[in-house]
CSV table of N, CA and C in Angstrom, one decimal:
chain,number,residue,atom,x,y,z
A,1,GLY,N,-2.7,-5.5,-23.8
A,1,GLY,CA,-1.2,-6.4,-23.9
A,1,GLY,C,-0.4,-5.6,-23.0
A,2,TYR,N,0.5,-5.1,-23.8
A,2,TYR,CA,1.9,-4.9,-23.4
A,2,TYR,C,1.2,-3.6,-21.9
A,3,LEU,N,0.7,-2.7,-22.3
A,3,LEU,CA,0.1,-1.5,-21.3
A,3,LEU,C,-0.3,-1.9,-20.2
A,4,SER,N,-1.2,-3.2,-20.3
A,4,SER,CA,-1.7,-3.6,-19.1
A,4,SER,C,-0.9,-4.5,-18.1
A,5,LYS,N,0.3,-5.2,-18.8
A,5,LYS,CA,1.4,-5.7,-18.2
A,5,LYS,C,2.1,-4.8,-17.3
A,6,GLN,N,2.4,-3.7,-18.0
A,6,GLN,CA,3.2,-2.6,-17.4
A,6,GLN,C,2.6,-2.1,-16.0
A,7,ILE,N,1.2,-1.7,-16.4
A,7,ILE,CA,0.6,-1.4,-15.4
A,7,ILE,C,0.5,-2.2,-14.0
A,8,LYS,N,0.4,-3.6,-14.2
A,8,LYS,CA,0.4,-4.7,-13.4
A,8,LYS,C,1.7,-4.7,-12.8
A,9,THR,N,2.7,-4.5,-13.5
A,9,THR,CA,4.0,-4.5,-13.0
A,9,THR,C,4.2,-3.4,-12.0
A,10,CYS,N,3.8,-2.3,-12.1
A,10,CYS,CA,3.9,-1.2,-11.4
A,10,CYS,C,3.5,-1.2,-10.3
A,11,SER,N,2.2,-1.8,-10.5
A,11,SER,CA,1.1,-1.8,-9.2
A,11,SER,C,1.8,-2.7,-8.1
A,12,GLU,N,2.5,-4.1,-8.7
A,12,GLU,CA,3.1,-4.9,-7.8
A,12,GLU,C,4.2,-4.4,-7.3
A,13,ALA,N,4.9,-3.6,-8.3
A,13,ALA,CA,6.2,-2.9,-7.2
A,13,ALA,C,6.0,-2.2,-6.2
A,14,LEU,N,5.0,-1.4,-6.3
A,14,LEU,CA,4.6,-0.2,-5.2
A,14,LEU,C,4.2,-1.0,-4.1
A,15,MET,N,3.4,-2.4,-4.6
A,15,MET,CA,3.1,-2.7,-3.2
A,15,MET,C,3.9,-3.6,-2.5
A,16,GLY,N,5.2,-3.9,-3.0
A,16,GLY,CA,6.4,-4.6,-2.4
A,16,GLY,C,7.2,-3.4,-1.7
A,17,ILE,N,7.0,-2.4,-2.5
A,17,ILE,CA,7.7,-1.3,-1.6
A,17,ILE,C,7.2,-0.6,-0.3
A,18,GLY,N,5.9,-1.0,-0.8
A,18,GLY,CA,5.0,-0.3,0.4
A,18,GLY,C,5.2,-1.6,1.6
A,19,LEU,N,5.3,-2.8,1.5
A,19,LEU,CA,5.5,-3.9,2.3
A,19,LEU,C,6.9,-3.4,2.9
A,20,ILE,N,7.8,-3.1,2.4
A,20,ILE,CA,9.2,-3.1,2.9
A,20,ILE,C,9.1,-1.8,4.2
A,21,LYS,N,8.2,-0.8,3.4
A,21,LYS,CA,8.2,0.4,4.3
A,21,LYS,C,7.5,0.2,5.7
A,22,TYR,N,6.4,-0.9,5.4
A,22,TYR,CA,5.7,-1.5,6.5
A,22,TYR,C,6.2,-2.2,7.6
A,23,ARG,N,7.3,-2.9,7.1
A,23,ARG,CA,7.9,-3.9,7.9
A,23,ARG,C,8.9,-3.2,8.4
A,24,GLU,N,9.4,-1.9,8.0
A,24,GLU,CA,10.5,-1.1,8.8
A,24,GLU,C,9.9,-0.1,9.8
A,25,GLY,N,8.5,-0.4,9.8
A,25,GLY,CA,7.7,0.3,10.8
A,25,GLY,C,7.2,2.1,10.2
A,26,SER,N,7.4,2.2,9.2
A,26,SER,CA,7.4,3.6,8.6
A,26,SER,C,5.7,3.6,7.9
A,27,LEU,N,4.7,3.3,8.6
A,27,LEU,CA,3.7,3.0,8.3
A,27,LEU,C,2.7,4.1,7.5
A,28,ASP,N,3.2,5.8,7.9
A,28,ASP,CA,2.7,6.7,7.0
A,28,ASP,C,3.2,6.7,5.5
A,29,ASP,N,4.7,6.1,5.4
A,29,ASP,CA,5.0,6.0,4.0
A,29,ASP,C,4.7,4.7,3.4
A,30,ALA,N,4.3,3.9,4.2
A,30,ALA,CA,3.7,2.5,3.4
A,30,ALA,C,2.5,2.9,2.9
A,31,VAL,N,1.7,3.5,3.5
A,31,VAL,CA,0.0,3.8,3.0
A,31,VAL,C,0.5,4.7,2.0
A,32,SER,N,1.2,5.7,1.8
A,32,SER,CA,1.5,6.7,0.9
A,32,SER,C,1.6,5.9,-0.6
A,33,ILE,N,2.6,5.0,-0.4
A,33,ILE,CA,3.1,4.1,-1.6
A,33,ILE,C,2.2,3.2,-2.0
A,34,TRP,N,1.3,2.6,-0.9
A,34,TRP,CA,-0.1,1.9,-1.5
A,34,TRP,C,-0.8,2.7,-2.0
A,35,LYS,N,-1.1,4.1,-1.5
A,35,LYS,CA,-2.0,4.7,-2.3
A,35,LYS,C,-1.8,4.9,-3.7
A,36,LYS,N,-0.6,5.3,-3.8
A,36,LYS,CA,0.0,5.2,-5.5
A,36,LYS,C,-0.4,4.0,-6.1
A,37,ALA,N,-0.1,2.9,-5.9
A,37,ALA,CA,-0.5,1.7,-6.2
A,37,ALA,C,-1.8,1.5,-6.5
A,38,LEU,N,-2.8,2.0,-5.7
A,38,LEU,CA,-4.2,2.1,-6.2
A,38,LEU,C,-4.5,3.0,-7.7
A,39,THR,N,-3.6,3.6,-8.0
A,39,THR,CA,-3.8,4.6,-9.1
A,39,THR,C,-3.3,3.7,-10.2
A,40,PHE,N,-2.6,2.7,-10.3
A,40,PHE,CA,-2.4,1.5,-11.2
A,40,PHE,C,-3.5,0.7,-11.0
A,41,ASP,N,-4.1,0.3,-10.1
A,41,ASP,CA,-4.9,-0.9,-10.1
A,41,ASP,C,-6.0,-0.4,-9.0
A,42,PRO,N,-7.1,0.4,-9.1
A,42,PRO,CA,-7.8,0.6,-8.3
A,42,PRO,C,-8.9,-0.1,-7.7
A,43,LYS,N,-8.9,-1.2,-8.1
A,43,LYS,CA,-9.8,-2.5,-7.3
A,43,LYS,C,-8.9,-3.5,-6.9
A,44,ASN,N,-7.4,-3.5,-6.5
A,44,ASN,CA,-6.7,-4.2,-5.8
A,44,ASN,C,-7.3,-4.3,-4.4
A,45,ARG,N,-7.8,-5.6,-3.9
A,45,ARG,CA,-8.1,-5.8,-2.6
A,45,ARG,C,-7.3,-5.8,-1.6
A,46,ASP,N,-5.9,-6.6,-2.3
A,46,ASP,CA,-4.9,-6.3,-1.1
A,46,ASP,C,-4.3,-5.3,-0.7
A,47,VAL,N,-4.2,-4.3,-1.7
A,47,VAL,CA,-3.7,-3.0,-1.3
A,47,VAL,C,-4.6,-2.4,-0.5
A,48,LYS,N,-5.7,-2.5,-0.9
A,48,LYS,CA,-6.9,-1.6,0.0
A,48,LYS,C,-6.8,-2.2,1.7
A,49,LYS,N,-6.8,-3.6,1.4
A,49,LYS,CA,-6.6,-3.8,2.8
A,49,LYS,C,-5.7,-3.6,3.7
A,50,ALA,N,-4.3,-3.5,2.9
A,50,ALA,CA,-2.8,-3.1,3.4
A,50,ALA,C,-3.1,-1.8,4.2
A,51,ILE,N,-3.7,-0.8,3.2
A,51,ILE,CA,-3.9,0.3,3.4
A,51,ILE,C,-4.9,0.4,4.8
A,52,ASP,N,-6.0,-0.4,4.8
A,52,ASP,CA,-7.2,-0.3,5.9
A,52,ASP,C,-6.2,-0.8,7.2
A,53,LYS,N,-5.4,-1.6,7.3
A,53,LYS,CA,-4.8,-2.4,8.3
A,53,LYS,C,-3.8,-1.4,8.7
A,54,ALA,N,-2.9,-0.8,8.2
A,54,ALA,CA,-1.9,0.0,8.3
A,54,ALA,C,-2.4,1.7,9.1
A,55,THR,N,-3.7,1.7,8.3
A,55,THR,CA,-4.1,3.4,8.8
A,55,THR,C,-5.0,2.6,10.4
A,56,VAL,N,-5.4,1.8,10.6
A,56,VAL,CA,-6.0,1.4,11.9
A,56,VAL,C,-4.4,1.1,12.7
A,57,GLN,N,-3.6,0.7,12.4
A,57,GLN,CA,-2.2,1.1,13.6
A,57,GLN,C,-1.8,2.3,13.7
A,58,LEU,N,-2.0,3.0,12.8
A,58,LEU,CA,-1.6,4.3,12.8
A,58,LEU,C,-2.3,5.3,13.7
A,59,GLN,N,-3.7,4.8,13.5
A,59,GLN,CA,-4.5,5.8,14.5
A,59,GLN,C,-4.5,4.9,16.0
A,60,LYS,N,-4.3,3.6,16.0
A,60,LYS,CA,-3.5,3.3,17.4
A,60,LYS,C,-2.6,3.7,18.2
A,61,LEU,N,-1.7,3.9,17.4
A,61,LEU,CA,-0.4,4.7,17.8
A,61,LEU,C,-0.7,5.6,17.9
A,62,LYS,N,-1.6,6.8,17.3
A,62,LYS,CA,-2.0,8.2,17.9
A,62,LYS,C,-2.5,8.3,19.2
A,63,ASN,N,-3.4,7.3,19.4
A,63,ASN,CA,-4.2,7.2,20.6
A,63,ASN,C,-3.2,7.0,21.8
A,64,ILE,N,-2.0,6.1,21.6
A,64,ILE,CA,-0.9,6.0,22.4
A,64,ILE,C,-0.6,7.0,23.1
A,65,LYS,N,-0.1,8.0,22.3
A,65,LYS,CA,1.0,9.1,22.3
A,65,LYS,C,-0.2,10.2,22.8
C-alpha cells in the first residue's frame, strides 16, 4: 500500500527530472537519472525506452566528433 505508492512517486519524479535533463541536452545526466528510476521500478518500459533512445543519440554524437 503506502510503500508501493512512495516507490511509484520516486520513480515518476526521477523520470520527470530525467526528461528535464534530456530536453536541456544533458543526455548523460538523463540516462544516469533514469537508471536510478529503474532501481525503484525495474519493469518500467517507458524508462527503458527513454534510456535506449538517449543512449543511441549519445552514440551518434560521439561518432560525429
